[in-house]
Coordinates of C-alpha atoms in Angstrom, one line a residue:
X1 CA 0.0 -0.1 -0.1
X2 CA 1.3 3.4 -1.0
X3 CA 0.6 6.7 -0.8
X4 CA 2.1 9.5 -3.0
X5 CA 1.0 12.7 -1.7
X6 CA 1.8 16.2 -2.6
X7 CA 0.8 17.6 0.8
X8 CA 0.3 16.7 4.5
X9 CA -1.4 13.2 5.2
X10 CA -3.5 12.9 8.4
X11 CA -4.3 9.5 10.2
X12 CA -7.6 10.6 12.1
X13 CA -8.2 6.9 13.8
X14 CA -10.7 6.6 16.4
X15 CA -8.5 3.9 17.9
X16 CA -4.9 2.9 17.7
X17 CA -2.5 3.2 14.9
X18 CA -1.0 -0.4 14.8
X19 CA 2.6 -1.1 12.8
X20 CA 2.6 -4.6 12.7
X21 CA 6.0 -5.0 11.2
X22 CA 9.6 -3.4 11.8
X23 CA 9.3 0.5 10.5
X24 CA 12.0 2.5 9.3
X25 CA 12.0 6.4 8.9
X26 CA 14.7 7.5 6.6
X27 CA 14.4 10.8 7.1
X28 CA 13.9 13.1 10.2
X29 CA 11.8 12.4 12.6
X30 CA 10.0 15.0 14.8
X31 CA 7.1 14.0 17.6
X32 CA 5.2 16.7 18.7
X33 CA 3.7 15.5 21.9
X34 CA 4.0 15.4 25.6
X35 CA 4.7 11.5 26.2
X36 CA 6.6 8.7 24.3
X37 CA 6.4 5.6 25.8
X38 CA 8.4 2.1 24.9
X39 CA 6.8 -1.0 26.4
X40 CA 7.9 -4.3 26.3
X41 CA 7.4 -7.4 28.3
X42 CA 10.6 -9.5 27.4
X43 CA 13.5 -9.6 29.3
X44 CA 16.0 -6.4 28.9
X45 CA 13.9 -4.7 27.1
X46 CA 12.9 -2.3 25.8
X47 CA 16.5 -1.3 24.4
X48 CA 16.8 1.9 22.7
X49 CA 20.1 2.6 20.9
X50 CA 21.7 5.7 19.5
X51 CA 24.1 4.6 16.8
X52 CA 26.7 6.7 14.8
X53 CA 28.0 4.6 11.8
X54 CA 30.3 7.1 10.2
X55 CA 34.0 6.4 9.6
X56 CA 35.1 9.0 11.8
X57 CA 36.2 9.6 15.2
X58 CA 32.6 11.8 16.3
X59 CA 30.4 10.5 18.7
X60 CA 26.7 9.4 18.7
X61 CA 24.8 12.3 20.8
X62 CA 21.7 12.5 22.9
X63 CA 20.7 16.2 23.7
X64 CA 18.2 17.8 26.0
X65 CA 17.5 21.7 25.1
X66 CA 15.5 24.0 27.2
X67 CA 14.4 27.3 25.8
X68 CA 11.9 29.7 27.5
X69 CA 10.3 30.4 24.0
X70 CA 12.6 33.1 23.0
X71 CA 12.8 34.8 26.7
X72 CA 16.2 34.6 28.6
X73 CA 17.2 32.0 30.5
X74 CA 17.5 32.3 34.5
X75 CA 20.0 31.0 37.0
X76 CA 17.9 27.5 38.2
X77 CA 16.3 26.6 35.1
X78 CA 16.4 23.1 35.0
X79 CA 17.7 21.9 31.5
X80 CA 17.3 18.1 31.7
X81 CA 16.7 15.0 33.6
X82 CA 16.8 11.4 34.1
X83 CA 14.8 9.6 36.4
X84 CA 15.2 5.6 37.3
X85 CA 12.0 4.1 38.6
X86 CA 11.3 0.8 40.1
X87 CA 8.7 -0.8 42.4
X88 CA 9.3 -1.5 46.4
X89 CA 8.9 -5.1 47.5
X90 CA 5.3 -4.4 50.0
X91 CA 2.7 -2.7 48.0
X92 CA 4.3 -2.6 45.3
X93 CA 4.1 1.3 44.5
X94 CA 6.3 3.0 42.1
X95 CA 9.5 4.4 43.6
X96 CA 12.4 6.9 42.3
X97 CA 15.3 5.3 43.3
X98 CA 17.7 7.7 41.5
X99 CA 17.6 10.9 39.1
X100 CA 20.2 13.1 37.1
X101 CA 19.5 16.6 37.2
X102 CA 21.0 19.2 35.0
X103 CA 20.2 23.1 35.7
X104 CA 21.7 26.3 35.0
X105 CA 23.8 27.6 37.9
X106 CA 24.6 31.1 36.3
X107 CA 22.8 32.3 33.2
X108 CA 24.8 35.6 32.9
X109 CA 25.9 36.1 29.3
X110 CA 30.0 35.3 29.2
X111 CA 30.0 33.8 32.7
X112 CA 27.2 31.0 32.0
X113 CA 28.4 27.6 34.4
X114 CA 26.0 24.6 34.9
X115 CA 25.4 22.4 37.9
X116 CA 24.6 18.7 37.5
X117 CA 23.1 16.4 40.5
X118 CA 22.9 13.0 41.0
X119 CA 20.4 11.9 43.6
X120 CA 19.7 8.5 45.2
X121 CA 17.0 7.2 47.4
X122 CA 18.3 7.0 50.8
X123 CA 16.9 5.1 53.7
X124 CA 13.3 6.4 53.6
X125 CA 12.7 6.5 49.9
X126 CA 13.5 10.5 49.6
X127 CA 15.8 11.3 47.0
X128 CA 19.0 13.4 48.0
X129 CA 21.5 14.9 46.3
X130 CA 24.9 12.5 46.5
X131 CA 27.4 14.2 44.2
X132 CA 27.3 17.7 42.9
X133 CA 29.4 19.2 40.1
X134 CA 29.0 23.1 39.9
X135 CA 30.7 25.5 37.7
X136 CA 32.9 27.7 39.9
X137 CA 33.2 31.7 40.1
X138 CA 36.5 31.5 37.6
X139 CA 37.1 30.1 34.2
X140 CA 38.4 26.7 34.4
X141 CA 36.7 25.7 37.9
X142 CA 34.5 23.0 38.4
X143 CA 33.5 22.4 42.3
X144 CA 32.9 18.9 43.5
X145 CA 30.4 17.9 46.7
X146 CA 30.5 14.2 47.5
X147 CA 27.7 12.8 49.7
X148 CA 24.9 14.1 51.8
X149 CA 25.2 15.2 55.8
X150 CA 27.6 14.0 58.1
X151 CA 26.3 10.3 58.1
X152 CA 27.5 10.0 54.9
X153 CA 30.4 7.6 54.2
X154 CA 32.9 8.6 51.5
X155 CA 35.3 5.7 50.2
X156 CA 38.4 6.3 48.0
X157 CA 39.4 3.2 46.5
X158 CA 43.2 3.6 45.7
X159 CA 45.0 6.5 45.8
X160 CA 44.0 9.9 46.4
X161 CA 46.1 12.6 44.6
X162 CA 45.4 16.1 45.9
X163 CA 47.1 18.7 43.5
X164 CA 45.9 21.7 45.7
X165 CA 47.8 22.9 49.0
X166 CA 45.2 22.9 51.5
X167 CA 43.0 20.2 53.5
X168 CA 40.4 21.4 55.5
X169 CA 37.8 20.0 57.8
X170 CA 34.3 21.3 59.0
X171 CA 34.6 24.1 61.5
X172 CA 38.3 24.8 60.5

């Protein structure tokens, strides 16, 4: 079945539109909607791959873009996030076990810096930041914060190389 159209084609189905065979899109694909769900009842699926087959040294890319519809960005704007959900062993209810969040730290033109946080569910299921990478206040500075609270344990396997000249402790 082939349709040769000189304009747009609209499928306005009362139910689901099913593609029963493998489908290949040979041009760019834009989806203007709020949600896309990939669902499978098979082990280790669904699997999403972003693949670059060019014979060069360049990578495949996944980009998150946040714009304010032409307005200026603001400090603290969330740029992109990845969330990891599973169920618990009681209800079983859906539980967020971890997430990655990228924000604008400083949106000032010429001083742009980012902020990346990795959160994990702690003892009561709340997600707390365990790793913070944040652009500094000068060029070529990135600050790192590990752990969350005084009960956190930071373990370093192997050697610790300190290139600076100061080691400080809380309150010092």
